[in-house]
Short mmCIF file of C-alpha atoms in Angstrom, two decimals:
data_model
loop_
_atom_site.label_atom_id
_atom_site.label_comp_id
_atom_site.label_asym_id
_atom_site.label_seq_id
_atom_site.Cartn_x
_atom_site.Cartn_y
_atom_site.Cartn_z
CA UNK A 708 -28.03 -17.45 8.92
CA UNK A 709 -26.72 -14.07 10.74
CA UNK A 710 -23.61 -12.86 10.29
CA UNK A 711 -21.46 -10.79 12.59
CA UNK A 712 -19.09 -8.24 10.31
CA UNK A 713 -16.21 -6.70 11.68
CA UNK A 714 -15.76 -3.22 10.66
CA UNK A 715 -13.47 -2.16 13.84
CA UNK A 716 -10.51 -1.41 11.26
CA UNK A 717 -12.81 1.64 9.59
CA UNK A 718 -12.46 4.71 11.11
CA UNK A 719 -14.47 7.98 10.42
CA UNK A 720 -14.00 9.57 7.02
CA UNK A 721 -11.96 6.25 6.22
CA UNK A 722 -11.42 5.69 2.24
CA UNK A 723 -9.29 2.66 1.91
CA UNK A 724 -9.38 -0.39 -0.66
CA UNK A 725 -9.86 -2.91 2.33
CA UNK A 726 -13.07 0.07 3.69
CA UNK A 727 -14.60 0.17 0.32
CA UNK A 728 -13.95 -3.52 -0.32
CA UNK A 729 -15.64 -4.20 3.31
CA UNK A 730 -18.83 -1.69 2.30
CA UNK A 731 -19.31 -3.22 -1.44
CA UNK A 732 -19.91 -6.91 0.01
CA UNK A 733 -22.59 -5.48 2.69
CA UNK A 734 -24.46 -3.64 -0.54
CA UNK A 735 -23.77 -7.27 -2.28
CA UNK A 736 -25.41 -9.05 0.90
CA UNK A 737 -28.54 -5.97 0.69
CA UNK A 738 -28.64 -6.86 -3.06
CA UNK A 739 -28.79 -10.58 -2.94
CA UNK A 740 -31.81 -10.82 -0.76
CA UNK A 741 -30.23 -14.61 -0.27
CA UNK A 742 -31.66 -15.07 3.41
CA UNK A 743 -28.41 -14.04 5.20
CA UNK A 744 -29.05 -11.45 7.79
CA UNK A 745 -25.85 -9.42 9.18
CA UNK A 746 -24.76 -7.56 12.24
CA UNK A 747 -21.58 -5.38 12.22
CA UNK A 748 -19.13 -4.02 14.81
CA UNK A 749 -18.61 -0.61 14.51
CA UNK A 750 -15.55 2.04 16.04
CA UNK A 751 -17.38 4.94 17.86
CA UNK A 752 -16.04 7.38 15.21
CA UNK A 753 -17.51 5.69 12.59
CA UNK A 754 -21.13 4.82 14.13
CA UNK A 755 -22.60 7.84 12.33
CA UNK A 756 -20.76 7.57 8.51
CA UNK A 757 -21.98 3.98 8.72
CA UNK A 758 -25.54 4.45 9.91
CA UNK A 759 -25.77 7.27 6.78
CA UNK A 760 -24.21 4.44 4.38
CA UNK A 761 -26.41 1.97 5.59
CA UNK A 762 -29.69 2.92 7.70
CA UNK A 763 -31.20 -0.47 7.36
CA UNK A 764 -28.32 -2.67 9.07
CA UNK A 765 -28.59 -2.97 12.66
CA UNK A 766 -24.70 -2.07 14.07
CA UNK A 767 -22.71 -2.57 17.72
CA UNK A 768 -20.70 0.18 19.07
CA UNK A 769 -17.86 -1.10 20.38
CA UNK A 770 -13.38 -0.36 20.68
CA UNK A 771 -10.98 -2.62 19.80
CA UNK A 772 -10.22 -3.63 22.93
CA UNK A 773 -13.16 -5.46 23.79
CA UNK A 774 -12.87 -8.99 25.41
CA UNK A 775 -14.01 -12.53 23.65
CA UNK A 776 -15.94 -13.16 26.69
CA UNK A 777 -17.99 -9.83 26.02
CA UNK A 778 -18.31 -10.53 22.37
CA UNK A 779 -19.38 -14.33 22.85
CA UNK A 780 -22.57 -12.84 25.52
CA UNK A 781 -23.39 -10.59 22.23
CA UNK A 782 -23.14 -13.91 19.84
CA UNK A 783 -25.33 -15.28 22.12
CA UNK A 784 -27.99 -12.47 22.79
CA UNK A 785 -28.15 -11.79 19.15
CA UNK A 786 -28.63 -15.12 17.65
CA UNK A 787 -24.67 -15.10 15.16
CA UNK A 788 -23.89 -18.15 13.63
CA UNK A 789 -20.98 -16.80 11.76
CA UNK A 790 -18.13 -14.47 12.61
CA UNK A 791 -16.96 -12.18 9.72
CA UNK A 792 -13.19 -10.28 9.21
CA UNK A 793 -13.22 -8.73 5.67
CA UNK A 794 -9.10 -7.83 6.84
CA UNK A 795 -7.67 -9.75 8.72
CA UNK A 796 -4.92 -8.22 10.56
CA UNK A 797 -2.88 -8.76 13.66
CA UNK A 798 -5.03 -7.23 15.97
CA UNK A 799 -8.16 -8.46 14.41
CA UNK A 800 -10.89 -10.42 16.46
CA UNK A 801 -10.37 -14.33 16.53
CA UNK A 802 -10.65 -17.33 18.55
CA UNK A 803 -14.81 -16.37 19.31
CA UNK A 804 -17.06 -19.93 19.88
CA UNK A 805 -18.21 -19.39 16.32
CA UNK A 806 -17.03 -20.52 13.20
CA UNK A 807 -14.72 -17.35 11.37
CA UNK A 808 -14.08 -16.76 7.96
CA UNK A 809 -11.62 -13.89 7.53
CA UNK A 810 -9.89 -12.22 4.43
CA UNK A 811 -6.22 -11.52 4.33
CA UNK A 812 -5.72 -9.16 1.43
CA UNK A 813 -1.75 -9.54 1.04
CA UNK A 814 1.18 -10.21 3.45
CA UNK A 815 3.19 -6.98 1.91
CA UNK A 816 4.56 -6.51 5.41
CA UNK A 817 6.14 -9.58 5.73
CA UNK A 818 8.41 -9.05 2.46
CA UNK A 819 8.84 -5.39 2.15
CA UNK A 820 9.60 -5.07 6.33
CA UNK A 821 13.20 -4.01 6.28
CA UNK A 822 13.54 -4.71 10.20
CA UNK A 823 14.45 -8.23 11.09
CA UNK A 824 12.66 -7.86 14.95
CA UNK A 825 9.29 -6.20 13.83
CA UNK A 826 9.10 -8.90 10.70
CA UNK A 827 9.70 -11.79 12.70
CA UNK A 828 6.91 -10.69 15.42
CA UNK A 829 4.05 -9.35 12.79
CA UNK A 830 4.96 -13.28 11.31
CA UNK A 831 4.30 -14.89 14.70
CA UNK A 832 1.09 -12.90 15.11
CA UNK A 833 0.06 -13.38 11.82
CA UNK A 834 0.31 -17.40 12.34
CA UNK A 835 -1.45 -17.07 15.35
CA UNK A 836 -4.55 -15.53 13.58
CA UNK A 837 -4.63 -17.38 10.81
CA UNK A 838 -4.29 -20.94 13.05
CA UNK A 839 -7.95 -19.59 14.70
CA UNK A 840 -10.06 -18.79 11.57
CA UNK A 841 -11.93 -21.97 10.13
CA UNK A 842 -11.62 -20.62 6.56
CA UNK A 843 -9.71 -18.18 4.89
CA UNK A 844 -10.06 -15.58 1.72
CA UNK A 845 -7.65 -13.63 -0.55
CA UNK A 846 -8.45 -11.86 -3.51
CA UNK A 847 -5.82 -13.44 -5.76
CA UNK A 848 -3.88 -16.83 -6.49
CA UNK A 849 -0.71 -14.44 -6.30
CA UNK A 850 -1.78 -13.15 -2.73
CA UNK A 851 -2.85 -17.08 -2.12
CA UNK A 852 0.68 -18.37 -3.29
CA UNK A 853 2.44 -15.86 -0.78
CA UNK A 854 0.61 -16.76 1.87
CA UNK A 855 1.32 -20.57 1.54
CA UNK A 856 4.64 -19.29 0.67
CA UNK A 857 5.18 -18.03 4.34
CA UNK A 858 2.62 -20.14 5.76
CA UNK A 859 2.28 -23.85 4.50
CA UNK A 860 0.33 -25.41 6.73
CA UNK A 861 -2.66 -23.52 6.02
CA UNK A 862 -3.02 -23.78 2.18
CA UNK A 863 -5.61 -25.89 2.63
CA UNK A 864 -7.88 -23.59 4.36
CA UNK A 865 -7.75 -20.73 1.95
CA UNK A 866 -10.53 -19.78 -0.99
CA UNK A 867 -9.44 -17.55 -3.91
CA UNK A 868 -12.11 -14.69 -4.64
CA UNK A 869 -11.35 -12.09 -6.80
CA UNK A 870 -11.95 -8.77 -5.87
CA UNK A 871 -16.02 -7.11 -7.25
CA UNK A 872 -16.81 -4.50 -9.63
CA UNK A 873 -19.07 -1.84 -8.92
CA UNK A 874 -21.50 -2.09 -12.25
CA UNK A 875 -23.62 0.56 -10.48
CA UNK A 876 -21.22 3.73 -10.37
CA UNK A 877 -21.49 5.56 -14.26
CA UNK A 878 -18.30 7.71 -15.46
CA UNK A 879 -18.67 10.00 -18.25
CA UNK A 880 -15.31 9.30 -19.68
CA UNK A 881 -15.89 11.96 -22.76
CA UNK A 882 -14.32 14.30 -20.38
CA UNK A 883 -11.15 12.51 -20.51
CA UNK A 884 -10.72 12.47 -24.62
CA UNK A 885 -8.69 15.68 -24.03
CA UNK A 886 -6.08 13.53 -21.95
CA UNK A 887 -5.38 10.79 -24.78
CA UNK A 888 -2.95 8.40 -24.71
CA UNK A 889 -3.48 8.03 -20.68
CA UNK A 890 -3.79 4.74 -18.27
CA UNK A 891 -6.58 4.28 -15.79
CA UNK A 892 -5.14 2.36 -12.70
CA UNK A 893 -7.51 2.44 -9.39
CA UNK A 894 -4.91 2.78 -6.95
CA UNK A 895 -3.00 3.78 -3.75
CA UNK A 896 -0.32 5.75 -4.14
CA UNK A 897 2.18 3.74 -1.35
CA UNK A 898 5.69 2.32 -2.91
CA UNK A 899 4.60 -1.12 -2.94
CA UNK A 900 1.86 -0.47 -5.47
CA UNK A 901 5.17 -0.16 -7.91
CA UNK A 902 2.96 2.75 -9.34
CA UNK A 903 6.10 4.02 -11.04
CA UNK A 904 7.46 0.99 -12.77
CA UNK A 905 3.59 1.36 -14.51
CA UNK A 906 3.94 4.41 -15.92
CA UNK A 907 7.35 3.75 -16.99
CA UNK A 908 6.20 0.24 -19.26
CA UNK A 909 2.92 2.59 -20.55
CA UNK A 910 5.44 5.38 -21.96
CA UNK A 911 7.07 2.96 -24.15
CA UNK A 912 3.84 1.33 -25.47
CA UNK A 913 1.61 4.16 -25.48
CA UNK A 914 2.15 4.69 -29.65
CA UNK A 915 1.84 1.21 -30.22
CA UNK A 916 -1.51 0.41 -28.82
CA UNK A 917 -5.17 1.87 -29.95
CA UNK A 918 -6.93 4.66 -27.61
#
C-alpha cells in the first residue's frame, strides 16, 4: 500500500502538537517496516526542514490551493491507494477518488467561538469535510463524544487513537530536583488549554502527594 500524507498545514520552522504529532507517525511508519510506503505533500517553505527531518521519504511541492483534478493525475502517476490528513481542518484536502482517512484533533472552535456568524460557517464547513472522508480519527473518547455531540450522523465513522509517546527522546530530570514540588504538563500555552485552573488544583495538593 502507498500512502499520500498531507503535510500542507506545516509551515517552515513550524512546532505545533498537530506538526509534531504529524512527524512522530511518519518515524512510526519508518520504524514499523510494515510494507506501507508513503508520499507527502509538502508547503514550499517547508520542502527543506522536511527533507533534513526525513531524507529517505520521497515529498511533492505543492500550495494549498491546488485543484483535485491536479492531485487525482498525481494519485494516478504515483501509484496512492490511500489519502492521508493527520488535521483535518476546513481547508484541508477532501473529496480525491481515493479512499481518506483524516484526524480531527478537537472541535475547540466550535464551543469556545464567541461569534454567532463565524461559528455557524466553520460548522457548515466542518460537516462538509467530515461527510467526504471514509474514516475518521481523534485522539480521545472526550474529543470523539464532542464531535458526535455536534455531529451525529457520523459517529459511526470515527476510531479512537490515543495520542504516541516518544520512548526514544532521554531527559535527565536530576536537573530538575532543585525545582521540587513542580508539575510537568506538555503543553500550549492558549486559554483553552485551562493551563491556569492546573496550577491552581496542584497548589492545593502539592504537600499532600509524594515527589
Amino acid at each position: 500500500m502507498r500512502v499520500l500524507f498531507d503535510l500542507l498545514y506545516i509551515q517552515r520552522s513550524s512546532v505545533t502538537g498537530v506538526s509534531i504529532y504529524a512527524e512522530r507517525l511518519i518515524r512510526g511508519f519508518l520504524s514499523c517496516n510494515n510494507g506501507v510506503s508513503i508520499v507527502v505533500l509538502v508547503l514550499p517553505d517547508y520542502a527543506t526542514d522536511f527533507k533534513i527531518r526525513f531524507p529517505s521519504i520521497p515529498y511533492v511541492i505543492i500550495n494549498r490551493k491546488v485543484k483535485n483534478q491536479y492531485l487525482n493525475c498525481l494519485i494516478d502517476n504515483l501509484g496512492i491507494d490511500l489519502f492521508f490528513s493527520p488535521y483535518l481542518y476546513i481547508w484541508s484536502i477532501a473529496g480525491l477518488k481515493i479512499p481518506q482517512i483524516a484526524v480531527i484533533h478537537d472541535i475547540q472552535s466550535l464551543f469556545l467561538q464567541k461569534n454567532i456568524v463565524y461559528r455557524t460557517l466553520y460548522k457548515a464547513l466542518l460537516y462538509n469535510k467530515l461527510k467526504i472522508v471514509d474514516r475518521i480519527i481523534t485522539i480521545s473518547e472526550y474529543s470523539k463524544n464532542s464531535i458526535v455531540e455536534k455531529f451525529p450522523s457520523f459517529g459511526s465513522k470515527i476510531d479512537v487513537v490515543y495520542n504516541s509517546i516518544d520512548f526514544v527522546s532521554k531527559v535527565n530530570m536530576a536537573k530538575y530536583e532543585e525545582f521540587k514540588p513542580y508539575i510537568l504538563d506538555v503543553n500550549s500555552l492558549v486559554p483553552y488549554k485551562n493551563i491556569e485552573t492546573l496550577i491552581n488544583a496542584f497548589a492545593l495538593i502539592k504537600n499532600q502527594i509524594p515527589h
